């Protein structure tokens, strides 16, 4: 059975205020053509279909068009909700869509109720595990601890129990939206840390023939059978070196697996350039970046006059201008956002506590209180988004 694994469309998202709807439409056209050209048997969408819980109308129209085109091809699509989606909204009319071959899995309670497709070699059971917010689903899964590992592990236990009751030789595919240990993150993924821990071990998926992951935006292989497709478009300059792609997976009669990366269309390349302004304007080696979207980091000891206008004269696609003076100085660190880059909410809060107390970091008990507060806020936000 031939599968096309994709995720993290983030329909409606912009890139540094640049509207990406046309680029997202081009990707969805590419997706449909790929399904047709490669004779795909099933499309897997591993969450974050939209960029927000209440998406803009244009994003919903894109989604609607894509589903109509996939349904017209007669190719089943299995889709789960991610941490950016409103599971309840995405799951509206799931029963009706199911009849058209669009199988939405947004309810955690239904994670062990698979979509079963068949080929000449027997059945393949597709289990959809939507993003599991630990504080909201730990009771559903009777998890002793409200952690990602506990609730996802309980969901996989249910799946393996269902699989054990099926005909011998039934192959299995799991779609999940999670941060799996070993994956490389980027700046554009929303922090899902709970209790100071975001990642879950790949061993949770033991015994599954293929695991189609979503959440991380870089296409990557955790193990031979556990993979991220990544986002089809770049959503931050930290993704400048990514090869945006989908996985074309062939699942053999005994669970044998081969996978090929198929690159997706890139609306405009990304480039990160760094140096003194005059050097950046004169360096012939930077000519290939003149048509790119650019993040420019200026290292001049003092801030140059009209830096954006001057850099944009050569690189009109400059979207981000950062100052990082050589040898430090008042402009060192560029901006508050740059100083916080790569740090979790918990780490930022702990740094703040240490700052206001003259360098004394919070102790273990205080870190536990902070972690609990962040977990409660995240759970409350998820509840409110679902209720809107």
XYZ file of N, CA and C in Angstrom, residues 1-188:
564
model
N 0.862 -1.191 0.000
C 0.000 0.000 0.000
C 0.892 1.231 0.000
N 0.571 2.157 -0.882
C 1.391 3.372 -1.023
C 0.728 4.527 -0.273
N 1.501 5.156 0.614
C 1.004 6.223 1.481
C 1.751 7.522 1.193
N 1.056 8.636 1.297
C 1.692 9.952 1.222
C 1.507 10.625 2.578
N 2.622 10.868 3.262
C 2.612 11.410 4.629
C 2.966 12.896 4.583
N 2.049 13.712 5.084
C 2.260 15.151 5.173
C 1.706 15.643 6.511
N 2.048 16.862 6.881
C 1.543 17.425 8.142
C 1.820 18.917 8.175
N 1.314 19.559 9.214
C 1.668 20.947 9.553
C 1.491 21.905 8.378
N 0.285 21.844 7.789
C -0.003 22.786 6.711
C -0.077 24.217 7.244
N -0.620 24.396 8.421
C -0.760 25.721 9.051
C -1.460 26.707 8.112
N -2.569 26.265 7.528
C -3.293 27.123 6.600
C -3.703 28.428 7.281
N -3.405 29.528 6.606
C -3.711 30.848 7.150
C -2.525 31.538 7.789
N -1.414 30.838 7.929
C -0.251 31.441 8.576
C 0.495 32.360 7.612
N 1.062 33.427 8.145
C 1.890 34.349 7.372
C 3.357 34.121 7.721
N 4.232 34.664 6.887
C 5.671 34.591 7.152
C 6.195 36.011 7.274
N 6.462 36.442 8.509
C 6.906 37.822 8.750
C 5.998 38.812 8.020
N 4.706 38.644 8.195
C 3.660 39.508 7.646
C 3.438 39.301 6.145
N 4.151 38.382 5.515
C 3.902 38.065 4.108
C 2.786 37.015 4.039
N 1.739 37.309 3.295
C 0.624 36.385 3.149
C 1.074 35.162 2.356
N 0.834 33.967 2.902
C 1.275 32.728 2.269
C 0.135 31.917 1.650
N -1.056 32.493 1.565
C -2.187 31.717 1.062
C -1.952 31.211 -0.360
N -1.347 32.027 -1.211
C -1.068 31.572 -2.577
C -0.073 30.414 -2.570
N 0.949 30.503 -1.729
C 1.939 29.425 -1.632
C 1.305 28.161 -1.059
N 0.410 28.328 -0.092
C -0.274 27.164 0.471
C -1.213 26.530 -0.560
N -1.854 27.351 -1.369
C -2.700 26.821 -2.437
C -1.858 26.054 -3.448
N -0.665 26.574 -3.762
C 0.222 25.886 -4.704
C 0.668 24.544 -4.134
N 0.914 24.490 -2.818
C 1.284 23.208 -2.217
C 0.145 22.213 -2.315
N -1.070 22.640 -2.018
C -2.208 21.715 -2.059
C -2.451 21.220 -3.490
N -2.243 22.090 -4.492
C -2.325 21.631 -5.885
C -1.255 20.582 -6.157
N -0.047 20.840 -5.646
C 1.056 19.882 -5.790
C 0.726 18.559 -5.102
N 0.101 18.641 -3.930
C -0.263 17.444 -3.182
C -1.229 16.579 -3.995
N -2.256 17.207 -4.545
C -3.243 16.462 -5.328
C -2.591 15.841 -6.558
N -1.721 16.607 -7.237
C -1.044 16.078 -8.422
C -0.107 14.926 -8.058
N 0.555 15.022 -6.886
C 1.435 13.949 -6.425
C 0.637 12.669 -6.178
N -0.523 12.811 -5.552
C -1.390 11.655 -5.303
C -1.761 10.986 -6.628
N -2.083 11.809 -7.610
C -2.487 11.270 -8.910
C -1.284 10.630 -9.628
N -0.163 11.348 -9.687
C 0.977 10.891 -10.472
C 1.635 9.653 -9.888
N 1.662 9.541 -8.562
C 2.338 8.418 -7.907
C 1.378 7.306 -7.496
N 0.139 7.418 -7.916
C -0.857 6.385 -7.631
C -0.903 6.049 -6.125
N -1.043 7.099 -5.340
C -1.084 6.960 -3.881
C -2.392 6.283 -3.470
N -2.305 5.409 -2.492
C -3.490 4.683 -1.996
C -4.150 5.373 -0.810
N -3.384 6.147 -0.035
C -3.959 6.850 1.116
C -3.084 8.039 1.464
N -3.732 9.148 1.810
C -3.032 10.372 2.226
C -3.138 10.487 3.741
N -2.008 10.771 4.401
C -1.965 10.924 5.857
C -1.614 12.361 6.195
N -2.437 13.017 6.997
C -2.194 14.404 7.406
C -2.098 14.420 8.931
N -0.875 14.600 9.445
C -0.617 14.401 10.874
C -0.725 15.682 11.701
N -1.808 16.425 11.494
C -2.125 17.522 12.408
C -1.627 18.887 12.013
N -2.129 19.904 12.725
C -1.909 21.317 12.435
C -2.309 21.632 10.996
N -3.540 21.288 10.691
C -4.109 21.642 9.393
C -4.208 23.154 9.286
N -4.708 23.777 10.339
C -4.799 25.233 10.406
C -3.733 25.784 11.343
N -3.562 27.103 11.281
C -2.576 27.733 12.153
C -3.189 28.217 13.458
N -4.500 28.270 13.512
C -5.154 28.751 14.738
C -6.481 28.037 14.925
N -6.988 28.113 16.135
C -8.219 27.407 16.458
C -9.411 27.930 15.663
N -9.438 29.242 15.420
C -10.506 29.847 14.617
C -9.855 30.419 13.358
N -9.754 29.625 12.298
C -9.021 30.058 11.109
C -9.799 31.092 10.301
N -9.060 31.852 9.498
C -9.694 32.821 8.621
C -10.431 32.096 7.500
N -11.418 32.769 6.937
C -12.271 32.157 5.924
C -11.465 31.654 4.731
N -10.477 32.429 4.286
C -9.686 32.012 3.126
C -8.962 30.695 3.383
N -8.513 30.476 4.614
C -7.848 29.217 4.958
C -8.831 28.061 4.931
N -10.060 28.296 5.421
C -11.085 27.251 5.409
C -11.452 26.894 3.972
N -11.510 27.897 3.104
C -11.823 27.641 1.693
C -10.738 26.805 1.027
N -9.469 27.054 1.367
C -8.374 26.237 0.842
C -8.520 24.787 1.283
N -8.777 24.612 2.553
C -8.979 23.272 3.120
C -10.127 22.558 2.416
N -11.228 23.265 2.254
C -12.413 22.684 1.619
C -12.098 22.257 0.181
N -11.387 23.100 -0.543
C -11.042 22.770 -1.927
C -10.164 21.529 -1.994
N -9.178 21.448 -1.102
C -8.264 20.301 -1.100
C -9.022 19.003 -0.826
N -9.938 19.034 0.149
C -10.700 17.826 0.466
C -11.584 17.397 -0.702
N -12.196 18.354 -1.382
C -13.016 18.020 -2.537
C -12.174 17.351 -3.626
N -10.972 17.875 -3.868
C -10.136 17.326 -4.930
C -9.622 15.933 -4.562
N -9.273 15.723 -3.296
C -8.829 14.394 -2.877
C -9.982 13.394 -2.944
N -11.155 13.839 -2.506
C -12.314 12.949 -2.564
C -12.659 12.594 -4.007
N -12.496 13.554 -4.932
C -12.805 13.299 -6.339
C -11.866 12.261 -6.941
N -10.644 12.172 -6.409
C -9.702 11.159 -6.882
C -10.041 9.771 -6.355
N -10.912 9.715 -5.344
C -11.246 8.433 -4.738
C -10.146 7.873 -3.867
N -9.249 8.753 -3.394
C -8.135 8.323 -2.547
C -8.467 8.660 -1.089
N -8.532 7.671 -0.203
C -8.848 7.953 1.202
C -7.814 8.875 1.846
N -8.280 9.751 2.711
C -7.418 10.645 3.476
C -7.701 10.440 4.956
N -6.645 10.236 5.733
C -6.765 10.108 7.185
C -6.089 11.330 7.794
N -6.798 12.042 8.642
C -6.332 13.334 9.142
C -6.600 13.443 10.635
N -5.625 13.993 11.374
C -5.808 14.236 12.803
C -5.655 15.726 13.095
N -6.123 16.132 14.257
C -5.944 17.512 14.700
C -4.615 17.655 15.440
N -4.011 18.846 15.321
C -2.765 19.144 16.015
C -2.971 20.155 17.125
N -1.892 20.602 17.732
C -2.024 21.531 18.858
C -2.445 22.931 18.415
N -2.318 23.264 17.134
C -2.803 24.561 16.648
C -4.285 24.509 16.270
N -4.797 23.323 15.998
C -6.183 23.185 15.567
C -7.143 23.196 16.750
N -8.388 23.560 16.475
C -9.468 23.278 17.407
C -10.000 21.913 17.019
N -9.778 20.920 17.874
C -10.195 19.559 17.541
C -11.694 19.493 17.284
N -12.473 20.198 18.082
C -13.922 20.141 17.922
C -14.362 20.764 16.610
N -13.747 21.886 16.217
C -14.117 22.522 14.954
C -13.688 21.675 13.764
N -12.464 21.178 13.821
C -11.975 20.373 12.705
C -12.808 19.104 12.549
N -13.332 18.600 13.664
C -14.087 17.360 13.632
C -15.551 17.505 13.257
N -16.015 18.743 13.046
C -17.413 18.948 12.657
C -17.686 18.234 11.329
N -18.778 17.533 11.261
C -19.219 16.801 10.058
C -18.296 15.638 9.724
N -17.552 15.143 10.714
C -16.643 14.021 10.464
C -17.391 12.799 9.937
N -18.606 12.554 10.451
C -19.373 11.401 10.005
C -19.744 11.483 8.534
N -20.133 12.681 8.087
C -20.477 12.863 6.682
C -19.236 12.760 5.800
N -18.156 13.391 6.226
C -16.922 13.353 5.443
C -16.385 11.931 5.324
N -16.620 11.135 6.362
C -16.166 9.760 6.355
C -16.728 9.002 5.148
N -17.961 9.319 4.770
C -18.582 8.652 3.638
C -17.909 9.030 2.321
N -17.236 10.193 2.305
C -16.530 10.640 1.101
C -15.076 10.174 1.085
N -14.689 9.386 2.098
C -13.315 8.898 2.155
C -12.358 9.826 2.855
N -12.887 10.865 3.539
C -12.063 11.781 4.334
C -12.291 11.420 5.792
N -11.294 10.819 6.410
C -11.459 10.259 7.751
C -10.762 11.156 8.783
N -11.578 11.918 9.512
C -11.058 12.827 10.523
C -11.021 12.126 11.875
N -9.875 12.221 12.552
C -9.737 11.659 13.890
C -9.295 12.796 14.817
N -10.276 13.373 15.527
C -10.013 14.515 16.399
C -10.393 14.260 17.848
N -11.068 13.139 18.123
C -11.516 12.813 19.474
C -10.544 11.802 20.091
N -9.843 12.165 21.180
C -8.897 11.220 21.791
C -9.528 9.888 22.155
N -10.811 9.887 22.531
C -11.472 8.643 22.939
C -11.579 7.644 21.795
N -11.474 8.110 20.565
C -11.600 7.224 19.419
C -10.286 6.799 18.810
N -9.189 6.975 19.549
C -7.870 6.705 18.953
C -7.671 5.227 18.596
N -8.394 4.324 19.237
C -8.240 2.895 18.952
C -9.326 2.383 18.007
N -10.038 3.314 17.363
C -11.044 2.960 16.361
C -10.456 3.271 14.992
N -9.855 2.300 14.326
C -9.066 2.611 13.132
C -9.907 2.766 11.867
N -9.292 3.416 10.895
C -9.765 3.365 9.524
C -9.088 2.144 8.906
N -9.861 1.210 8.415
C -9.285 -0.023 7.873
C -9.401 0.007 6.348
N -8.257 -0.026 5.681
C -8.197 -0.082 4.226
C -7.557 -1.404 3.826
N -7.871 -1.874 2.654
C -7.367 -3.181 2.228
C -6.669 -3.087 0.884
N -5.657 -3.941 0.698
C -5.025 -4.116 -0.600
C -4.986 -5.613 -0.904
N -4.219 -6.006 -1.890
C -4.176 -7.416 -2.293
C -3.604 -8.319 -1.212
N -2.940 -7.741 -0.217
C -2.269 -8.534 0.813
C -3.010 -8.525 2.148
N -4.159 -7.859 2.214
C -4.922 -7.856 3.454
C -5.204 -6.454 3.956
N -5.507 -6.352 5.245
C -5.925 -5.087 5.842
C -4.754 -4.270 6.367
N -4.940 -2.948 6.313
C -4.049 -1.999 6.994
C -4.932 -1.151 7.901
N -4.636 -1.142 9.193
C -5.416 -0.374 10.170
C -4.708 0.946 10.449
N -5.403 2.055 10.196
C -4.856 3.400 10.405
C -5.467 3.980 11.678
N -4.636 4.221 12.671
C -5.076 4.764 13.952
C -4.667 6.238 14.045
N -5.644 7.113 14.280
C -5.361 8.534 14.407
C -5.333 8.971 15.855
N -4.168 9.451 16.310
C -4.039 9.975 17.675
C -3.902 11.491 17.575
N -4.977 12.251 17.797
C -4.868 13.707 17.732
C -3.937 14.216 18.827
N -3.574 15.487 18.728
C -2.742 16.069 19.793
C -3.433 15.880 21.136
N -2.699 15.339 22.098
C -3.229 15.061 23.424
C -2.680 16.074 24.428
N -3.524 16.995 24.864
C -3.143 17.931 25.922
C -3.274 17.187 27.245
N -2.149 16.872 27.920
C -2.199 15.971 29.078
C -3.229 16.344 30.139
N -3.330 17.620 30.472
C -4.249 18.012 31.547
C -5.704 17.751 31.185
N -6.007 17.720 29.888
C -7.395 17.552 29.462
C -7.775 16.099 29.220
N -6.793 15.229 28.977
C -7.130 13.847 28.587
C -6.637 12.798 29.576
N -5.961 13.199 30.642
C -5.408 12.185 31.551
C -6.501 11.336 32.201
N -7.679 11.918 32.434
C -8.769 11.123 33.000
C -9.318 10.132 31.976
N -9.424 10.563 30.734
C -9.894 9.681 29.671
C -9.024 8.437 29.569
N -7.708 8.610 29.735
C -6.787 7.482 29.594
C -6.362 6.893 30.937
N -6.987 7.368 32.017
C -6.666 6.877 33.359
C -5.167 6.903 33.610
N -4.545 7.990 33.168
C -3.097 8.131 33.332
C -2.789 8.657 34.727
N -1.858 8.004 35.402
C -1.508 8.421 36.762
C -0.831 9.787 36.760
N -0.090 10.058 35.715
C 0.623 11.337 35.614
C 0.092 12.109 34.407
N -0.045 13.417 34.579
C -0.495 14.254 33.481
C 0.674 14.688 32.630
N 1.297 13.753 31.936
C 2.442 14.064 31.078
C 2.166 13.564 29.672
N 2.929 14.094 28.713
C 2.793 13.648 27.330
C 3.071 12.150 27.220
N 4.123 11.706 27.872
C 4.488 10.289 27.771
C 3.391 9.392 28.342
N 2.793 9.799 29.455
C 1.774 8.959 30.101
C 0.527 8.834 29.233
N 0.021 9.963 28.707
C -1.232 9.892 27.947
C -1.018 9.274 26.568
N 0.119 9.580 25.930
C 0.369 8.979 24.620
C 0.644 7.488 24.769
N 1.348 7.108 25.831
C 1.584 5.686 26.086
C 0.295 4.926 26.306
N -0.645 5.555 27.031
C -1.942 4.906 27.269
C -2.726 4.771 25.966
N -2.633 5.782 25.113
C -3.314 5.702 23.815
C -2.737 4.572 22.968
N -1.419 4.431 22.972
C -0.790 3.358 22.196
C -1.115 1.988 22.765
N -1.279 1.899 24.086
C -1.696 0.618 24.681
C -3.073 0.215 24.162
N -3.988 1.171 24.055
C -5.316 0.883 23.516
C -5.211 0.416 22.055
N -4.353 1.081 21.314
C -4.194 0.731 19.901
C -3.643 -0.679 19.751
N -2.631 -1.008 20.534
C -2.065 -2.360 20.437
C -3.083 -3.424 20.858
N -3.929 -3.089 21.836
C -4.961 -4.037 22.259
C -5.956 -4.275 21.132
N -6.347 -3.207 20.436
C -7.262 -3.376 19.312
C -6.602 -4.167 18.188
N -5.355 -3.863 17.913
C -4.628 -4.543 16.838
C -4.496 -6.035 17.128
N -4.306 -6.380 18.403
C -4.144 -7.791 18.778
C -5.404 -8.601 18.505
N -6.544 -7.930 18.475
C -7.791 -8.635 18.228
C -8.168 -8.737 16.757
N -7.308 -8.233 15.895
C -7.600 -8.269 14.461
C -6.932 -9.467 13.804
N -7.274 -9.693 12.547
C -6.758 -10.854 11.820
C -5.240 -10.835 11.780
N -4.636 -12.004 11.889
C -3.184 -12.111 11.814
C -2.697 -11.497 10.498
N -1.605 -10.745 10.582
C -1.052 -10.124 9.386
C -1.577 -8.739 9.105
N -2.519 -8.248 9.944
C -3.006 -6.876 9.764
C -1.870 -5.900 10.019
N -1.607 -5.062 9.027
C -0.541 -4.066 9.187
C -1.092 -2.816 9.877
N -0.207 -2.057 10.497
C -0.663 -0.929 11.325
C 0.078 0.361 10.980
N -0.689 1.443 10.974
C -0.145 2.793 10.773
C -0.750 3.681 11.853
N 0.101 4.463 12.512
C -0.364 5.412 13.529
C -0.012 6.820 13.087
N -0.992 7.715 13.139
C -0.747 9.144 12.968
C -0.748 9.771 14.353
N 0.253 10.576 14.665
C 0.329 11.227 15.978
C 0.931 12.611 15.833
N 0.531 13.494 16.736
C 1.041 14.865 16.743
C 1.739 15.076 18.073
N 3.060 14.999 18.074
C 3.813 15.012 19.329
C 5.267 15.349 19.052
N 6.001 15.650 20.112
C 7.434 15.905 20.042
C 8.126 14.627 20.516
N 8.726 13.892 19.579
C 9.371 12.629 19.901
C 10.867 12.851 20.086
N 11.418 12.252 21.123
C 12.837 12.397 21.443
C 13.695 12.083 20.226
N 14.665 12.955 19.978
C 15.544 12.785 18.825
C 15.190 13.692 17.677
N 13.986 14.289 17.737
C 13.576 15.200 16.678
C 14.231 16.562 16.834
N 14.501 17.228 15.692
C 15.111 18.561 15.689
C 14.018 19.602 15.535
N 13.922 20.519 16.495
C 12.878 21.538 16.488
C 13.345 22.779 15.734
N 12.393 23.679 15.451
C 12.703 24.980 14.875
C 11.961 26.047 15.673
N 12.115 27.313 15.262
C 11.536 28.407 16.054
C 10.032 28.557 15.860
N 9.478 27.904 14.846
C 8.088 28.178 14.485
C 7.084 27.228 15.104
